[in-house]
PDB file of C-alpha atoms in Angstrom:
ATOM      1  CA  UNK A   1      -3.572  -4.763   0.668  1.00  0.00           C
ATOM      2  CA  UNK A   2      -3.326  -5.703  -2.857  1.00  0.00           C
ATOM      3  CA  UNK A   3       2.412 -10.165  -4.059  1.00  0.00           C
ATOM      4  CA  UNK A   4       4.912  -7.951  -5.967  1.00  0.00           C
ATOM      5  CA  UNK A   5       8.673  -8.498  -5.995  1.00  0.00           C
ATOM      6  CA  UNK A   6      10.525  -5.600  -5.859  1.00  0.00           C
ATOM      7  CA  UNK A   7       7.157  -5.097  -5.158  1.00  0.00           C
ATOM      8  CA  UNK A   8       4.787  -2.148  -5.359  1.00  0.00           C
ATOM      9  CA  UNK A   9       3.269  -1.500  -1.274  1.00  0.00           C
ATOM     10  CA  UNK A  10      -0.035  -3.530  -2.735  1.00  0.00           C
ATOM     11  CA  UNK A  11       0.124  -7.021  -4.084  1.00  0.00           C
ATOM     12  CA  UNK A  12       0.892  -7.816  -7.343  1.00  0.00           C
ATOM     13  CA  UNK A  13      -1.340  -5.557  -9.934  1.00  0.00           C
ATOM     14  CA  UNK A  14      -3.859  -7.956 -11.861  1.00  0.00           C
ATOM     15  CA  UNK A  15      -5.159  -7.215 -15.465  1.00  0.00           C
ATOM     16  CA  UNK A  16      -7.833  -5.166 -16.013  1.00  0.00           C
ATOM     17  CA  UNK A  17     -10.958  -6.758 -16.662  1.00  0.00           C
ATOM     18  CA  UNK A  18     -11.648  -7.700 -19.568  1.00  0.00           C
ATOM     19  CA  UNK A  19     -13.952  -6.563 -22.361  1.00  0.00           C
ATOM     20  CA  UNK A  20     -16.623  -9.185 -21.324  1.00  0.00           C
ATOM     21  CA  UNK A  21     -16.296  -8.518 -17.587  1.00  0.00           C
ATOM     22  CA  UNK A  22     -16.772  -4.602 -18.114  1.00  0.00           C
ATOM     23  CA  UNK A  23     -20.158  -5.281 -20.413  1.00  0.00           C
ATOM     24  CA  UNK A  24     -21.420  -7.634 -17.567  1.00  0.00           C
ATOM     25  CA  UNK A  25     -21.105  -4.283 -15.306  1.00  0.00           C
ATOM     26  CA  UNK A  26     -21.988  -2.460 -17.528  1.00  0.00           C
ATOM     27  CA  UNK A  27     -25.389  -4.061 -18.257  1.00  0.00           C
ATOM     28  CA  UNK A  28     -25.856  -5.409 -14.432  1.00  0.00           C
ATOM     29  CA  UNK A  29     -25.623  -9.034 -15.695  1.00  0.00           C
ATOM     30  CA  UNK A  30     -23.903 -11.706 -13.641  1.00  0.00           C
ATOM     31  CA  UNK A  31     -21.370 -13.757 -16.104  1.00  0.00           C
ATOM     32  CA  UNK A  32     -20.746 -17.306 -15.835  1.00  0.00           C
ATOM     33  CA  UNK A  33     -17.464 -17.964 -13.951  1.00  0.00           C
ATOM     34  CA  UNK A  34     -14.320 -17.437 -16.431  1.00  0.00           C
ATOM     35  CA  UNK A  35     -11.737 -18.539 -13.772  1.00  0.00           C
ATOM     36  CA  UNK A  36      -9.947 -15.691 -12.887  1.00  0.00           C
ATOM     37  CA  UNK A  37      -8.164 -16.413  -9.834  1.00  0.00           C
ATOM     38  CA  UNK A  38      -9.221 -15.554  -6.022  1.00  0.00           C
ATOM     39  CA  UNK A  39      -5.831 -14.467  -5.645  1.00  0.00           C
ATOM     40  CA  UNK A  40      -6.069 -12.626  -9.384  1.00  0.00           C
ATOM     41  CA  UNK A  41      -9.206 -10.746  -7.481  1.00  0.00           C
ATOM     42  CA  UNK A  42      -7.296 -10.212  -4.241  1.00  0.00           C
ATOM     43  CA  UNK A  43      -4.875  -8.596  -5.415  1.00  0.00           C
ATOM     44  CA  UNK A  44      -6.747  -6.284  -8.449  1.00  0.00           C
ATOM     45  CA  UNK A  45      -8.999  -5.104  -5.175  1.00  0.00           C
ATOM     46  CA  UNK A  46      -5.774  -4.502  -2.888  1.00  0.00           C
ATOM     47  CA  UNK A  47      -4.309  -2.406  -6.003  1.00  0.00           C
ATOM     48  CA  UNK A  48      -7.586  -0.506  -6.020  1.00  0.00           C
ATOM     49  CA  UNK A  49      -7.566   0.379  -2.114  1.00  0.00           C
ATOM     50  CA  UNK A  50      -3.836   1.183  -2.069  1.00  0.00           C
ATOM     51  CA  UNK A  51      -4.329   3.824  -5.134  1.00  0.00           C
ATOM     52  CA  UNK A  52      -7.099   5.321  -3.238  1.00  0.00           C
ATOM     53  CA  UNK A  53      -9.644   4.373  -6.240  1.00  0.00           C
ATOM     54  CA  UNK A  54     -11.401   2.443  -3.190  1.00  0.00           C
ATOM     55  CA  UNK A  55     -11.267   4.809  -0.438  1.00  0.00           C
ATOM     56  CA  UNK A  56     -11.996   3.676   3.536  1.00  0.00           C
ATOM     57  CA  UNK A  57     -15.841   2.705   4.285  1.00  0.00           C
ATOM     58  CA  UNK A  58     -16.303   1.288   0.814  1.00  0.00           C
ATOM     59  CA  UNK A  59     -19.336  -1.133   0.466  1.00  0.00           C
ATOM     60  CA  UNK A  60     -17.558  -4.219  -1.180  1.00  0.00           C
ATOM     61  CA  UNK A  61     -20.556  -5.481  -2.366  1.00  0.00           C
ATOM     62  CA  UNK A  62     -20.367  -9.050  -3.801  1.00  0.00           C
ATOM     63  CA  UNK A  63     -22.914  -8.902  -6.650  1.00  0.00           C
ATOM     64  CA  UNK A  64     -20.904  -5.864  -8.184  1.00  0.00           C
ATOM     65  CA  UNK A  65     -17.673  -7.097  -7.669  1.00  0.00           C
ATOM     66  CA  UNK A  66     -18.992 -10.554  -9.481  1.00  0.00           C
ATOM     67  CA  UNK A  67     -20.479  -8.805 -12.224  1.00  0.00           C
ATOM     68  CA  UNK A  68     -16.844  -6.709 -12.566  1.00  0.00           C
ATOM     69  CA  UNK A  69     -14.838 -10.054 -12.498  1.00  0.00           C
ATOM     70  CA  UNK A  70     -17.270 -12.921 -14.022  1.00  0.00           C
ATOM     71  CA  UNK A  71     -17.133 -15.157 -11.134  1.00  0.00           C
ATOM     72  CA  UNK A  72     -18.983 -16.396  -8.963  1.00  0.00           C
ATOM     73  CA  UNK A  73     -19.718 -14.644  -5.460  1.00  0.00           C
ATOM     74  CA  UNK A  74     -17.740 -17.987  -3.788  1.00  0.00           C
ATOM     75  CA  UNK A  75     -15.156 -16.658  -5.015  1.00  0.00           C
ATOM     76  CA  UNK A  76     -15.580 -13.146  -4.598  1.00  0.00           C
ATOM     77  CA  UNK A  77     -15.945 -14.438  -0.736  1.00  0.00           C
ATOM     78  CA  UNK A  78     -12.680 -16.405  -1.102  1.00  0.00           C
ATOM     79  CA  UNK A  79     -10.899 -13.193  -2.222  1.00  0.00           C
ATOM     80  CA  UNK A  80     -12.805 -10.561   0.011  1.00  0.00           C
ATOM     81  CA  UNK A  81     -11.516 -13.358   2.956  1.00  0.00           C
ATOM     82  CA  UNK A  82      -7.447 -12.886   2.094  1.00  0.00           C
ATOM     83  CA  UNK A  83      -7.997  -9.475   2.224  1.00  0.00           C
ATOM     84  CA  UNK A  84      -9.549  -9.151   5.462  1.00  0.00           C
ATOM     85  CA  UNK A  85      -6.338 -10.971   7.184  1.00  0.00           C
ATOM     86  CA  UNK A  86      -4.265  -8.559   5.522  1.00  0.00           C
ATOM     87  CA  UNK A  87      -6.317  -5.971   7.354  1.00  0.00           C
ATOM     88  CA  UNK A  88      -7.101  -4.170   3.921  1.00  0.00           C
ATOM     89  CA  UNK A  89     -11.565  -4.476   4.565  1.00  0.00           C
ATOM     90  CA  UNK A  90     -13.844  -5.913   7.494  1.00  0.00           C
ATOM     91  CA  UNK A  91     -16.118  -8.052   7.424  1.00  0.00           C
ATOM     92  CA  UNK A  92     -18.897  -7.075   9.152  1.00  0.00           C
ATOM     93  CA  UNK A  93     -21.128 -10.167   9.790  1.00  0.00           C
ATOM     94  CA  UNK A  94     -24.864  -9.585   8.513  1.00  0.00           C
ATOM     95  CA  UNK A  95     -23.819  -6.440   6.618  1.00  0.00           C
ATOM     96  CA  UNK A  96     -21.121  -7.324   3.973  1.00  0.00           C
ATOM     97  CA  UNK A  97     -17.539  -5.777   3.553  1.00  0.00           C
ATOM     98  CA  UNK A  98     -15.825  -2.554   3.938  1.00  0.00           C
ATOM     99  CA  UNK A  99     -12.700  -1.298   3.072  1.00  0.00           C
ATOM    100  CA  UNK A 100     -11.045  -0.426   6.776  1.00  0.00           C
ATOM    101  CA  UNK A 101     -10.967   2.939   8.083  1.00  0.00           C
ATOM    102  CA  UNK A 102      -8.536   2.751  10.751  1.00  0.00           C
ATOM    103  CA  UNK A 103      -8.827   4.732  13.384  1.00  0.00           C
ATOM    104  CA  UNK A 104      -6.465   7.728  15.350  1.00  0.00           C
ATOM    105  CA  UNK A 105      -5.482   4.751  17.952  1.00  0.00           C
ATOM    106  CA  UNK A 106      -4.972   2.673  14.993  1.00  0.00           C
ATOM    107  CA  UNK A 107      -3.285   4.946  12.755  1.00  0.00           C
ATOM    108  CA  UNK A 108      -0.513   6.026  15.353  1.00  0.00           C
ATOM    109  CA  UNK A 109      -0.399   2.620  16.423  1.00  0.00           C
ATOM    110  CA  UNK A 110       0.761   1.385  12.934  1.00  0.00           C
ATOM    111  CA  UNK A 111       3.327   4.343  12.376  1.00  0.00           C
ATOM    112  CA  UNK A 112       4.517   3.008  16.101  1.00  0.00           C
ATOM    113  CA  UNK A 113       4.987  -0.751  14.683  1.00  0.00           C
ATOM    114  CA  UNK A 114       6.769   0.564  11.643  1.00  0.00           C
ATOM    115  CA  UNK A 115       9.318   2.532  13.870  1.00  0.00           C
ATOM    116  CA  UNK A 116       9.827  -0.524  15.340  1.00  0.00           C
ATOM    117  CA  UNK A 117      10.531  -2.820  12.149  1.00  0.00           C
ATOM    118  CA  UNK A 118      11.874  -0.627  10.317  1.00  0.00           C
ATOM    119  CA  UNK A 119      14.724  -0.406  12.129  1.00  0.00           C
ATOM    120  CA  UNK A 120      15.769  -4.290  12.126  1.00  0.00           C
ATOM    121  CA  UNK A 121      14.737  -3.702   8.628  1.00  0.00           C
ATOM    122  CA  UNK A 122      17.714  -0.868   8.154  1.00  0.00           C
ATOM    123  CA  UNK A 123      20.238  -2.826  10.917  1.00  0.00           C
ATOM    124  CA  UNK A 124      19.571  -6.309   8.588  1.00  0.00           C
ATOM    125  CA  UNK A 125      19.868  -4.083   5.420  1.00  0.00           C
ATOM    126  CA  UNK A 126      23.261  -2.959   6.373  1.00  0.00           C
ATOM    127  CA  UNK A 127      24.594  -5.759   7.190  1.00  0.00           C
ATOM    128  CA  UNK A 128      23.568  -8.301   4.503  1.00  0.00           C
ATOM    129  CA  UNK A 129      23.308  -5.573   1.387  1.00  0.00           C
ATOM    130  CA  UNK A 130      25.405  -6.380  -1.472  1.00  0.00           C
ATOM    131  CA  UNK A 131      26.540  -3.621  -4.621  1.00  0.00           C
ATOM    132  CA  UNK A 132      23.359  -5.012  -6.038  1.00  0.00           C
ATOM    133  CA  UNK A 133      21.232  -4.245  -3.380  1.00  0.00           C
ATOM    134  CA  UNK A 134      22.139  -0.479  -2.910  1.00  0.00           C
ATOM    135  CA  UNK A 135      21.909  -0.215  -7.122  1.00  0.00           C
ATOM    136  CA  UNK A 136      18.831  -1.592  -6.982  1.00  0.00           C
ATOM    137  CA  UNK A 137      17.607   1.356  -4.353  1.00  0.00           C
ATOM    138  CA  UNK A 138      19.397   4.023  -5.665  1.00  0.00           C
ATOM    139  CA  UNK A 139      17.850   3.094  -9.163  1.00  0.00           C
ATOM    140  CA  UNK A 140      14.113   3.387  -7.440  1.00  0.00           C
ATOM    141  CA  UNK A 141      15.340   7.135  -6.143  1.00  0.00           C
ATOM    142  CA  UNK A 142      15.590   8.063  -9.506  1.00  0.00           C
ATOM    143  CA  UNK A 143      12.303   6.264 -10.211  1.00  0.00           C
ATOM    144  CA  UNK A 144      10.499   8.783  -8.076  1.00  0.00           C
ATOM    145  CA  UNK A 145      12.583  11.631  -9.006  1.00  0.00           C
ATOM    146  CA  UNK A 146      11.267  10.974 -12.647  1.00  0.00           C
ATOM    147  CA  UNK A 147       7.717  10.356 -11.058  1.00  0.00           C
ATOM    148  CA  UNK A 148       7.475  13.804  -9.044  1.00  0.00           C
ATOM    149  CA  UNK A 149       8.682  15.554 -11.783  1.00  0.00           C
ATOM    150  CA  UNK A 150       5.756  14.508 -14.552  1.00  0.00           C
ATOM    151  CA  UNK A 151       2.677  16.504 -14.297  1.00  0.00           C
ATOM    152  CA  UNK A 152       0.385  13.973 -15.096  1.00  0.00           C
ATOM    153  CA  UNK A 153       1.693  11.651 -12.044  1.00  0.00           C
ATOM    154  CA  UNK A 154      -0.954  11.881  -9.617  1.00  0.00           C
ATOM    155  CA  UNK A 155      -0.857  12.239  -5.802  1.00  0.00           C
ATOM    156  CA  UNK A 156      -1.732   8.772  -5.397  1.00  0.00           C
ATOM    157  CA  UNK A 157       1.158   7.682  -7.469  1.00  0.00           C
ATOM    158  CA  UNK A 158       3.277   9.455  -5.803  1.00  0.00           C
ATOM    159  CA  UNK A 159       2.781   8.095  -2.322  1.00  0.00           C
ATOM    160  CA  UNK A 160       2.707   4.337  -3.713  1.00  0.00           C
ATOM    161  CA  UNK A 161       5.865   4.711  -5.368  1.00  0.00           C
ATOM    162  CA  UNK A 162       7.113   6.497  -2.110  1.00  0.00           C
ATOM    163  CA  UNK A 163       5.751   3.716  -0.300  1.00  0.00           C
ATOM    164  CA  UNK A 164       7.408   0.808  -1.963  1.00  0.00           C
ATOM    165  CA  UNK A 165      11.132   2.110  -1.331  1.00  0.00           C
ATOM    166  CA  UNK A 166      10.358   0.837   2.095  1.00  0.00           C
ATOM    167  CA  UNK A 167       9.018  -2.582   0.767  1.00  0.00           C
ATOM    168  CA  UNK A 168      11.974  -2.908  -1.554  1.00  0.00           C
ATOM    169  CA  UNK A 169      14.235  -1.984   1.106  1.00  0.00           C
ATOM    170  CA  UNK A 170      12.553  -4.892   3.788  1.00  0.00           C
ATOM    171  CA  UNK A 171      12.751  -7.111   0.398  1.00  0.00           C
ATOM    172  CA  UNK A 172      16.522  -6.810   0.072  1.00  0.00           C
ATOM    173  CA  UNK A 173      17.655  -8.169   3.563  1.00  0.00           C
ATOM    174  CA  UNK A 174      16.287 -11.290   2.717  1.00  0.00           C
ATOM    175  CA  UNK A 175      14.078 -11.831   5.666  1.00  0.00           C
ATOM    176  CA  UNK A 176      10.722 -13.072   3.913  1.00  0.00           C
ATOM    177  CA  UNK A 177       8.583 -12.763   6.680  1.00  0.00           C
ATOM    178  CA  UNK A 178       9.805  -9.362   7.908  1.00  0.00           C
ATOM    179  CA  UNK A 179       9.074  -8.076   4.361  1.00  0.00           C
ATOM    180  CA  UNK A 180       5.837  -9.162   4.225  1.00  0.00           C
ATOM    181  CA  UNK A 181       4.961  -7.748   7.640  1.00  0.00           C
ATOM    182  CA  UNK A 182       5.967  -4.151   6.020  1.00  0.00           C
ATOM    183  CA  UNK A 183       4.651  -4.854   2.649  1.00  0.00           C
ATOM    184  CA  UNK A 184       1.073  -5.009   4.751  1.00  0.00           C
ATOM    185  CA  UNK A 185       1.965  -1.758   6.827  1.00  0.00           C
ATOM    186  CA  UNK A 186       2.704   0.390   3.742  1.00  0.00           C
ATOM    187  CA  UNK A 187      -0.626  -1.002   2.146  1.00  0.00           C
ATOM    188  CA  UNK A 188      -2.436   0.391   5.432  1.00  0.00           C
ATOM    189  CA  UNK A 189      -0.374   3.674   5.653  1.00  0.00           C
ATOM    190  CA  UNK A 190      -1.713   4.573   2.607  1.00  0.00           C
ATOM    191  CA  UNK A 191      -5.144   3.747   4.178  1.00  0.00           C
ATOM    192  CA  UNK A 192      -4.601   6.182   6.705  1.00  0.00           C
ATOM    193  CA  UNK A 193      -2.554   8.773   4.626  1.00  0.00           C
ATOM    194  CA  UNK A 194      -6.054   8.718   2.233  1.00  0.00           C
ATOM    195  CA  UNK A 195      -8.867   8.623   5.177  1.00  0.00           C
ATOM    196  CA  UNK A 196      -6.462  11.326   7.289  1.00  0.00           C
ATOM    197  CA  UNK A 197      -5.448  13.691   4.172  1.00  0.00           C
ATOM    198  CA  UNK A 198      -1.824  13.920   4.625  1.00  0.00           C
ATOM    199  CA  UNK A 199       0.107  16.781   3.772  1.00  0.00           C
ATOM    200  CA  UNK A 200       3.677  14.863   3.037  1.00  0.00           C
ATOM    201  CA  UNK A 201       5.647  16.559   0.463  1.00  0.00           C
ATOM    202  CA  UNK A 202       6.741  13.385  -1.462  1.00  0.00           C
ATOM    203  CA  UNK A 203       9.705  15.508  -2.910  1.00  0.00           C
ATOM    204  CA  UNK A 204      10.895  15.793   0.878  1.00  0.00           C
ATOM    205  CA  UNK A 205      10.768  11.887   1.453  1.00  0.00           C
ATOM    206  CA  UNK A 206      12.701  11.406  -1.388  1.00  0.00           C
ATOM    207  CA  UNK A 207      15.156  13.406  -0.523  1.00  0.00           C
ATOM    208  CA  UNK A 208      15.190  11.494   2.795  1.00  0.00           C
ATOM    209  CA  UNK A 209      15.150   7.852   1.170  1.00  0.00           C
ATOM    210  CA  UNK A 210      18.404   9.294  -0.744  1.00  0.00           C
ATOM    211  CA  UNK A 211      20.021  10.845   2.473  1.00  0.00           C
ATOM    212  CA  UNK A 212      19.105   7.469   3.716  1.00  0.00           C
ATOM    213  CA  UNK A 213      20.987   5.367   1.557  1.00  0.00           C
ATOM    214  CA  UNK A 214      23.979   7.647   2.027  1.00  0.00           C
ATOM    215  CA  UNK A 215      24.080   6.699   5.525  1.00  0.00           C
ATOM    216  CA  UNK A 216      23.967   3.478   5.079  1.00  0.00           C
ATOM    217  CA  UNK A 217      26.436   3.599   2.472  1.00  0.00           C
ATOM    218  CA  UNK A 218      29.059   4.592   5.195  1.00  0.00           C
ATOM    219  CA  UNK A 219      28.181   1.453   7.454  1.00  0.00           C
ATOM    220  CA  UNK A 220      26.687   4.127   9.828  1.00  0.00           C
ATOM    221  CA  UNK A 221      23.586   1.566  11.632  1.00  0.00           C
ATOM    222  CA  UNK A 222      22.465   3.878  14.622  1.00  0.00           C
ATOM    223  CA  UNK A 223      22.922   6.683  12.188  1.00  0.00           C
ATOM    224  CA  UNK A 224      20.471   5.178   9.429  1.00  0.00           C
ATOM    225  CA  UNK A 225      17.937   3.732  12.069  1.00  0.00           C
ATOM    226  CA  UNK A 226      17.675   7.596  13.265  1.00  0.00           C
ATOM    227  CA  UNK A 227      17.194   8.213  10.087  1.00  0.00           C
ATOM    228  CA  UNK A 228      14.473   6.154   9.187  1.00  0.00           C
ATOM    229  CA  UNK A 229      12.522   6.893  12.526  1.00  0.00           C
ATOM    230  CA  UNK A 230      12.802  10.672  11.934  1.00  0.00           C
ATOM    231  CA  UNK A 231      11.428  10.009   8.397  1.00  0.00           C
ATOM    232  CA  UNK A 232       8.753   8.134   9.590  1.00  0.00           C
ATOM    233  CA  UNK A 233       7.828  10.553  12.386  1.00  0.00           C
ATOM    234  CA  UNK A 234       7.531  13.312   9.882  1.00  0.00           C
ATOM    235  CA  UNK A 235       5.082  11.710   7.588  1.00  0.00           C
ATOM    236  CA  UNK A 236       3.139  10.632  10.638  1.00  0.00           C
ATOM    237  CA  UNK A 237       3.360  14.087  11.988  1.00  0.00           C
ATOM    238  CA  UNK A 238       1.916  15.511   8.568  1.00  0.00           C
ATOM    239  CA  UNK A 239      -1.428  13.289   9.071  1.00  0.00           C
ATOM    240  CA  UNK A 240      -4.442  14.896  10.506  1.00  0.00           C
ATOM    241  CA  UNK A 241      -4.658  12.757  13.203  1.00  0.00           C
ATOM    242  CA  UNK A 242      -6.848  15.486  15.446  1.00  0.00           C
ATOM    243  CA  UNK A 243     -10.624  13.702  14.785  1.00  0.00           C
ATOM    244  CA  UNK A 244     -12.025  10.684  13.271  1.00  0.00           C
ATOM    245  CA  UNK A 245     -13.500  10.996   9.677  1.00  0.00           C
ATOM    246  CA  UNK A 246     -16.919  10.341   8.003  1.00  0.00           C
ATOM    247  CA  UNK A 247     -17.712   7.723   5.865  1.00  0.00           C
ATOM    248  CA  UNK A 248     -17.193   8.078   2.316  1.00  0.00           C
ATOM    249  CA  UNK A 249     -19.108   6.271  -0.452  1.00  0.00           C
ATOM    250  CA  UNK A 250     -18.781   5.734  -4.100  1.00  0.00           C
ATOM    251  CA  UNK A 251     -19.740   3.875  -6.700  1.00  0.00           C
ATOM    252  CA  UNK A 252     -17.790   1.044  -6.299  1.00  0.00           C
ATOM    253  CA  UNK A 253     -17.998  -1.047 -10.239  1.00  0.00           C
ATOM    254  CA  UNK A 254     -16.885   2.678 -11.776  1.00  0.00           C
ATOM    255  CA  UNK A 255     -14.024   2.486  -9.082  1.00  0.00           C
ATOM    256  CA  UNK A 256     -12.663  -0.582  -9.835  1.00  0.00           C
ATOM    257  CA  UNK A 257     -13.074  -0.411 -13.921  1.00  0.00           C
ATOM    258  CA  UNK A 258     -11.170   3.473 -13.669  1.00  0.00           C
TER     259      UNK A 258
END
């Protein structure tokens, strides 16, 4: 997945098609190639997966995904290619590309390397974070405090803006790399939370990202990493991780023109 600064857990969010693109779907007609971007693509896919409009199994199919875009399927290829390294779909050779359903192994192995980075992420945080730096969290807490709140903010929603408090806090420690090694584990915990229906009360880990910041707040490192690793640990713990799940299919232009 779908780059952002202060950036969502998915790449950057691309326009919506346009007019022309959606009457090409709509009428099954491959358009002539208006140069939209394979990154523009990437990342409008990556968007899709994270928000669970392109849930795990998908058929990527290139034709569709042409006709949804205007380009060619080169560049569909291109763009289906970047996501594959960010371990957002397969490609299967011979049969096309999926969006990834991780599996058990896979999910608690992920929730394992977060732990892990997530806690030189917090011990880096600490102590490099400027006023700015804590403003700029404490003004995202309150971002998904308004978000819960609204009835018409959907579950999906909810977890993305969840999961980009742990991008933005990776962002603000300045390590680049490190950042964009979480940005790619929150796009795939969403993966998981979607193919293994999670039952996290987002209200819960917001309360947790602010009793978070408090920590850290006080200069308390071991304190805050415990933090984080219990937090993590919980949402893990509300996954049902107890058997792998079926395929699911949909239809994928509707998906990605929703």
């Amino acid at each position: 997945m779908p780059r952002a600064s202060s950036k969502s857990s998915a790449p950057a969010i691309s326009p919506t098609p346009d007019a022309a693109a959606t009457a090409a779907a709509e009428n099954g007609t491959p358009a002539a190639d208006k140069g939209s971007s394979i990154e523009s693509i990437a990342q409008d896919i990556a968007t899709a997966i994270v928000e669970k409009r392109l849930p795990p199994g998908t058929w990527l199919r290139e034709e569709a995904l042409g006709r949804v875009y205007s380009v060619s399927r080169t560049k569909i290829r291109a763009a289906l290619l970047m996501l594959s390294k960010d371990k957002l779909i397969e490609i299967i050779p011979d049969k096309g590309a999926f969006v990834c359903q991780p599996t058990v192994q896979e999910a608690r192995e992920v929730f394992a390397v977060r732990r892990i980075l997530e806690s030189e992420v917090v011990r880096l945080f600490i102590a490099n974070a400027r006023t700015r730096d804590y403003q700029v969290l404490e003004q995202h807490i309150r971002f998904e405090r308004t978000a819960l709140r609204q009835t018409t903010t959907t579950g999906t929603v909810r977890e993305k803006v969840l999961g980009d408090f742990h991008v933005a806090l990776a962002e603000a420690t300045g390590n680049k790399t490190l950042a964009e090694l979480v940005r790619e584990l929150v796009a795939r915990s969403s993966l998981i939370a979607m193919l293994y229906h999670s039952s996290n009360d987002p209200h819960c880990s917001s309360d947790e990202h602010s009793e978070f910041l408090r920590i850290c707040r006080k200069g308390d490192v071991e304190g805050a990493v415990l933090c984080m690793i219990d937090h993590l640990q919980r949402i893990e713990a509300s996954l049902e991780l107890g058997t792998e799940k079926p395929d699911r299919q949909l239809d994928l232009v509707k998906a990605l023109l929703a």
